[in-house]
Coordinates of C-alpha atoms and ligand atoms in Angstrom, one line a residue:
M1 CA 93.6 143.3 79.4
A2 CA 90.5 145.3 79.2
D3 CA 91.7 147.0 76.0
N4 CA 92.4 143.7 74.4
N5 CA 88.9 142.6 74.9
D6 CA 87.3 145.7 73.7
A7 CA 89.2 145.2 70.5
L8 CA 87.9 141.6 70.5
V9 CA 84.3 142.8 70.7
E10 CA 84.9 145.4 68.0
T11 CA 86.4 142.9 65.5
A12 CA 83.5 140.5 66.2
V13 CA 81.0 143.3 65.5
E14 CA 82.8 144.1 62.2
S15 CA 82.7 140.5 61.0
M16 CA 79.0 140.5 61.9
A17 CA 78.4 143.6 59.8
A18 CA 80.3 142.0 56.9
A19 CA 78.0 138.9 57.1
T20 CA 75.3 139.4 54.5
T21 CA 73.4 136.1 55.1
L22 CA 72.2 134.3 58.2
A23 CA 74.5 131.4 57.3
E24 CA 77.6 133.8 57.2
L25 CA 76.5 135.3 60.5
D26 CA 76.3 131.8 62.1
E27 CA 79.9 131.3 61.1
V28 CA 80.9 134.4 63.0
R29 CA 78.9 133.1 66.0
V30 CA 80.8 129.8 66.0
Q31 CA 84.1 131.6 65.6
Y32 CA 83.5 133.6 68.9
L33 CA 81.0 131.6 71.0
G34 CA 81.5 128.1 69.7
K35 CA 83.2 125.2 71.5
K36 CA 86.5 126.0 69.9
G37 CA 85.8 129.7 69.7
K38 CA 87.8 132.6 70.9
L39 CA 86.0 133.0 74.2
R40 CA 86.7 129.4 75.2
A41 CA 90.3 130.0 74.5
L42 CA 90.2 133.0 76.9
Q43 CA 88.3 131.0 79.5
A44 CA 91.2 128.5 79.5
E45 CA 93.4 131.3 80.9
L46 CA 91.3 131.3 84.1
K47 CA 93.1 128.3 85.5
S48 CA 96.4 130.1 85.8
L49 CA 95.0 133.0 87.8
S50 CA 94.7 133.7 91.5
P51 CA 91.2 133.6 93.0
E52 CA 91.2 137.4 93.2
E53 CA 92.1 137.7 89.5
K54 CA 89.7 134.9 88.6
R55 CA 86.8 137.0 89.8
E56 CA 87.8 140.1 87.8
F57 CA 88.6 138.1 84.7
G58 CA 85.3 136.1 85.0
K59 CA 83.3 139.3 85.2
M60 CA 85.1 140.7 82.1
L61 CA 84.5 137.4 80.2
N62 CA 80.8 137.5 81.0
S63 CA 80.5 141.1 79.8
V64 CA 82.3 140.3 76.5
K65 CA 80.1 137.3 75.9
E66 CA 77.0 139.4 76.5
R67 CA 78.1 142.2 74.2
I68 CA 78.9 139.8 71.4
Q69 CA 75.7 137.9 72.0
S70 CA 73.6 141.0 71.9
A71 CA 75.4 142.3 68.8
L72 CA 74.7 138.9 67.1
N73 CA 71.0 139.1 68.0
D74 CA 70.7 142.6 66.5
R75 CA 72.5 141.6 63.3
K76 CA 70.3 138.5 63.0
E77 CA 67.1 140.5 63.3
A78 CA 68.3 142.9 60.6
L79 CA 69.3 140.1 58.2
E80 CA 66.0 138.2 58.8
A81 CA 64.0 141.4 58.0
S82 CA 65.8 142.0 54.7
E83 CA 65.6 138.4 53.7
K84 CA 61.8 138.5 54.3
S85 CA 61.2 141.6 52.2
G86 CA 63.2 140.0 49.4
P87 CA 66.0 141.4 47.3
D88 CA 63.7 143.0 44.7
L89 CA 62.8 145.8 46.9
E90 CA 66.4 146.9 47.1
M91 CA 66.6 146.8 43.3
V92 CA 63.8 149.3 42.6
D93 CA 65.1 151.6 39.9
V94 CA 63.9 155.0 41.0
T95 CA 65.1 156.6 37.7
L96 CA 62.6 154.6 35.6
P97 CA 59.7 156.7 34.2
G98 CA 56.4 156.2 36.1
V99 CA 53.2 154.8 34.7
R100 CA 51.0 157.7 33.8
T101 CA 47.2 157.4 34.0
L102 CA 45.7 159.4 31.1
P103 CA 42.3 161.0 31.7
G104 CA 39.5 159.6 29.6
H105 CA 37.6 161.7 27.1
R106 CA 34.6 161.4 24.8
H107 CA 34.8 159.4 21.6
P108 CA 34.7 161.8 18.5
L109 CA 31.3 160.2 17.5
I110 CA 29.7 160.9 20.9
A111 CA 31.2 164.4 21.0
T112 CA 29.6 165.2 17.7
M113 CA 26.3 163.7 18.8
E114 CA 26.4 165.8 22.0
E115 CA 27.1 168.9 20.1
V116 CA 24.2 168.5 17.6
K117 CA 22.0 167.5 20.5
S118 CA 22.8 170.6 22.5
I119 CA 22.2 172.9 19.6
L120 CA 18.7 171.4 19.1
L121 CA 18.0 171.4 22.8
G122 CA 18.7 175.1 22.6
L123 CA 16.0 175.4 19.9
G124 CA 13.5 173.7 22.1
F125 CA 13.6 170.1 20.9
R126 CA 13.2 167.5 23.6
Y127 CA 15.6 164.5 23.6
D128 CA 14.6 160.9 24.4
D129 CA 16.1 157.5 23.7
Y130 CA 14.1 154.8 21.8
P131 CA 14.4 151.1 21.4
E132 CA 17.2 149.7 19.2
V133 CA 15.2 146.4 18.8
E134 CA 12.2 147.8 17.0
S135 CA 9.0 146.4 15.6
E136 CA 8.7 146.3 11.9
F137 CA 5.7 148.5 12.4
F138 CA 7.5 151.5 13.8
N139 CA 10.6 150.9 11.7
F140 CA 8.8 150.5 8.4
D141 CA 4.9 150.3 8.2
A142 CA 4.2 153.5 10.2
L143 CA 6.7 155.3 8.0
N144 CA 4.8 154.4 4.8
T145 CA 7.2 151.6 4.0
P146 CA 5.0 148.6 3.3
D147 CA 6.3 145.1 3.3
W148 CA 6.9 145.0 -0.5
H149 CA 9.3 147.9 -0.1
P150 CA 13.0 147.0 -1.0
A151 CA 14.2 148.6 2.3
R152 CA 12.6 145.6 4.1
D153 CA 14.6 143.1 2.2
M154 CA 16.4 140.5 4.3
H155 CA 19.6 141.7 2.8
D156 CA 19.3 145.1 4.3
S157 CA 18.0 144.5 7.8
F158 CA 18.9 142.3 10.8
Y159 CA 15.7 140.6 12.0
T160 CA 15.6 139.4 15.6
T161 CA 12.3 137.6 16.4
K162 CA 9.4 137.5 14.0
G163 CA 8.2 141.1 13.4
N164 CA 11.2 142.7 15.0
V165 CA 14.3 144.3 13.5
L166 CA 17.4 146.1 14.8
R167 CA 16.3 149.6 13.8
T168 CA 17.6 150.5 10.4
H169 CA 17.3 154.2 11.1
T170 CA 16.4 156.4 14.1
S171 CA 13.4 157.7 12.0
A172 CA 11.7 154.7 13.7
F173 CA 11.1 157.1 16.6
Q174 CA 8.8 159.4 14.7
T175 CA 5.4 157.8 15.2
R176 CA 6.4 156.5 18.7
A177 CA 7.0 160.1 19.8
M178 CA 3.8 161.3 18.3
K179 CA 1.8 158.6 20.1
Q180 CA 3.8 159.1 23.4
F181 CA 3.5 162.8 23.7
G182 CA 0.0 163.3 22.4
P183 CA -1.4 166.3 20.5
P184 CA 1.1 168.7 18.9
P185 CA 2.9 171.1 19.1
L186 CA 5.8 168.6 19.3
R187 CA 9.5 169.2 18.8
A188 CA 11.4 166.0 19.5
M189 CA 14.7 164.2 18.6
T190 CA 16.6 161.0 19.3
S191 CA 19.9 159.5 18.5
G192 CA 21.8 156.3 18.7
R193 CA 22.9 153.1 17.0
C194 CA 21.3 151.8 13.8
Y195 CA 22.0 148.6 12.0
R196 CA 22.1 147.5 8.4
R197 CA 23.6 144.4 6.7
D198 CA 26.2 146.3 4.8
E199 CA 29.5 144.9 3.6
I200 CA 32.3 146.5 5.6
D201 CA 34.5 148.9 3.8
A202 CA 36.0 152.4 4.4
S203 CA 32.6 154.0 4.3
H204 CA 30.2 151.2 5.4
F205 CA 29.9 149.5 8.7
P206 CA 26.9 147.3 9.9
I207 CA 26.6 149.6 13.0
F208 CA 26.3 153.4 12.5
H209 CA 24.8 156.3 14.3
Q210 CA 22.0 158.7 13.4
L211 CA 20.2 161.6 14.9
D212 CA 16.6 162.2 13.9
V213 CA 14.4 165.2 14.5
I214 CA 10.7 166.0 14.0
A215 CA 8.8 169.2 14.5
I216 CA 5.0 169.2 14.3
D217 CA 2.8 172.3 14.6
E218 CA 0.3 174.5 12.8
N219 CA 1.7 176.2 9.7
I220 CA 5.0 174.4 9.7
S221 CA 6.7 174.7 6.3
F222 CA 9.8 173.8 4.4
A223 CA 11.2 177.2 5.3
D224 CA 11.2 176.3 9.0
L225 CA 13.1 173.1 8.1
K226 CA 15.7 175.1 6.2
W227 CA 16.1 177.6 9.1
V228 CA 16.7 174.9 11.6
L229 CA 19.2 173.1 9.4
Y230 CA 21.1 176.4 8.9
Q231 CA 21.2 176.9 12.6
V232 CA 22.7 173.4 13.2
A233 CA 25.1 173.6 10.2
S234 CA 26.4 177.0 11.1
S235 CA 27.0 176.0 14.8
L236 CA 29.0 173.0 13.6
F237 CA 30.8 174.4 10.5
G238 CA 30.8 178.1 11.0
D239 CA 28.6 181.1 10.0
D240 CA 29.6 181.1 6.4
V241 CA 28.5 177.4 5.9
Q242 CA 27.0 176.5 2.6
L243 CA 24.2 174.0 2.2
R244 CA 22.8 172.5 -0.9
F245 CA 19.3 170.9 -1.1
R246 CA 18.8 168.2 -3.7
P247 CA 15.4 166.8 -4.4
S248 CA 15.2 163.2 -3.2
Y249 CA 12.8 160.5 -2.2
F250 CA 12.0 159.0 1.2
P251 CA 8.7 157.0 1.7
F252 CA 7.9 159.0 4.8
T253 CA 8.4 162.6 3.6
T254 CA 7.2 164.7 0.7
P255 CA 8.7 166.8 -0.6
S256 CA 12.1 165.3 0.3
A257 CA 15.6 166.5 0.0
E258 CA 19.1 165.3 0.6
V259 CA 21.3 168.0 2.0
D260 CA 25.0 168.5 1.3
V261 CA 27.5 170.7 3.1
M262 CA 30.4 172.4 1.4
F263 CA 33.5 171.2 3.2
N264 CA 37.1 171.7 2.0
G265 CA 35.9 172.6 -1.5
K266 CA 33.7 169.5 -1.8
W267 CA 29.9 168.9 -1.4
L268 CA 29.3 166.2 1.1
E269 CA 26.0 164.6 1.8
I270 CA 25.1 164.8 5.5
L271 CA 21.4 164.3 5.9
G272 CA 18.0 163.4 4.6
A273 CA 15.0 165.6 5.2
G274 CA 11.5 166.5 4.2
M275 CA 7.9 167.4 5.2
I276 CA 6.2 164.5 7.1
R277 CA 3.7 162.7 4.9
P278 CA 0.1 162.7 6.0
E279 CA 0.1 158.9 6.2
V280 CA 2.8 159.1 8.8
L281 CA 1.1 161.7 10.9
E282 CA -2.0 159.5 10.9
A283 CA -0.1 156.5 12.0
G284 CA 1.1 158.6 14.9
G285 CA -2.4 159.6 15.8
V286 CA -1.9 163.2 14.6
D287 CA -4.6 164.8 12.3
P288 CA -2.9 165.8 9.1
E289 CA -5.7 168.2 8.3
K290 CA -4.7 170.3 11.3
W291 CA -1.0 169.7 11.7
Q292 CA 2.1 169.7 9.5
G293 CA 5.6 168.7 10.3
F294 CA 9.1 168.4 9.1
A295 CA 11.7 165.7 9.8
F296 CA 15.3 165.2 9.2
G297 CA 17.9 162.6 10.0
L298 CA 21.6 162.9 9.9
G299 CA 24.5 160.4 9.8
L300 CA 26.7 161.1 12.8
D301 CA 29.6 158.9 11.7
R302 CA 30.0 160.8 8.4
M303 CA 29.6 164.1 10.3
A304 CA 32.3 163.2 12.8
M305 CA 34.6 161.9 10.0
I306 CA 34.2 165.2 8.0
R307 CA 34.9 167.3 11.0
H308 CA 38.0 165.4 12.1
G309 CA 39.3 164.4 8.7
I310 CA 38.9 160.7 9.5
T311 CA 39.2 158.7 6.3
D312 CA 37.9 155.3 7.3
I313 CA 34.7 154.5 9.3
R314 CA 36.3 151.4 10.8
Y315 CA 38.6 153.6 12.9
M316 CA 35.5 154.8 14.7
Y317 CA 34.7 151.3 16.0
E318 CA 38.0 149.7 16.5
N319 CA 38.8 151.7 19.6
E320 CA 42.5 151.8 19.0
E321 CA 44.1 153.9 21.7
A322 CA 46.5 155.6 19.2
F323 CA 43.5 156.7 17.2
L324 CA 41.4 157.9 20.1
R325 CA 44.2 159.8 21.8
Q326 CA 44.2 162.3 18.9
F327 CA 40.9 163.9 19.9
Ligands
LIG401 N1 15.9 157.9 7.8 C1 16.5 158.4 6.6 C2 17.8 157.6 6.3 O1 18.2 156.8 7.1 C3 16.9 159.9 6.7 C4 15.7 160.8 6.9 C5 15.2 161.1 8.1 C6 15.0 161.3 5.8 C7 14.1 161.9 8.3 C8 14.0 162.1 5.9 C9 13.5 162.4 7.1 O2 18.5 157.8 5.3

């Protein structure tokens, strides 16, 4: 009899294991412990037994009931736990490729700016940032660009409040720096965003970046300017770099030059330069009888584009990941 009932417990446990939902498990419970269940049927046999046998049989029935009940409880707990955590968790596909976090890096424009900046820091030029919203005075008047000058036309500049513009070039820093740092010698530079009302195309964008430099001292000449420019250009483009100086005009320098670099068999214009005009030194509080200086300003967008073979300036501002990843 004992064997029979071990088998009964075993098949009960097997059915419980086969139950995959709480509802299925409850069916198993009814089958064994319910009013018309298998244990009730066994209980009915008690009647036909002697008192001695009844005691034995009763004990055995109780133990079977307990074992089935405790197995039911265990299975119920397990099913409840897995129903709570949801079926998704069991469906995680461990063979799917992971999501990789790529490390960030500098934009080609900023990388170029940092490079030029570090070359000039090495030559003893200080670096400071200056306002992007600039007074007409520092952006134009102080640079010998009076209000009848075409560069001040509404079509070229973004005006903010009366008398203020978004700087149209970083040269706006020149007389600010002279005033700020007092009597020369002075070697200073700045860099950053400039704004002009240009129509957008492959080589024009209303926002662009420049880096401007001034050096003021006694006996500074155009030769010093050329030397510094060759240092910068050879660091960027290699020792055998070729530069070409073309006479040009800027209101704030004289003589003035536009400088081209030979790149892939072509002359490319990269910067404007010249000796600072006495009017500009005066506007900065520097005595032009005693001091001379040179200035140059380079377009960083163009420079970055040349170096990386970028054909359209708009790529520099769209921040497409596919574009940026290449650098
Ligand atoms: N500011 C001039 C430009 O935007 C460049 C320049 C800077 C020229 C310094 C001479 C001296 O084109």
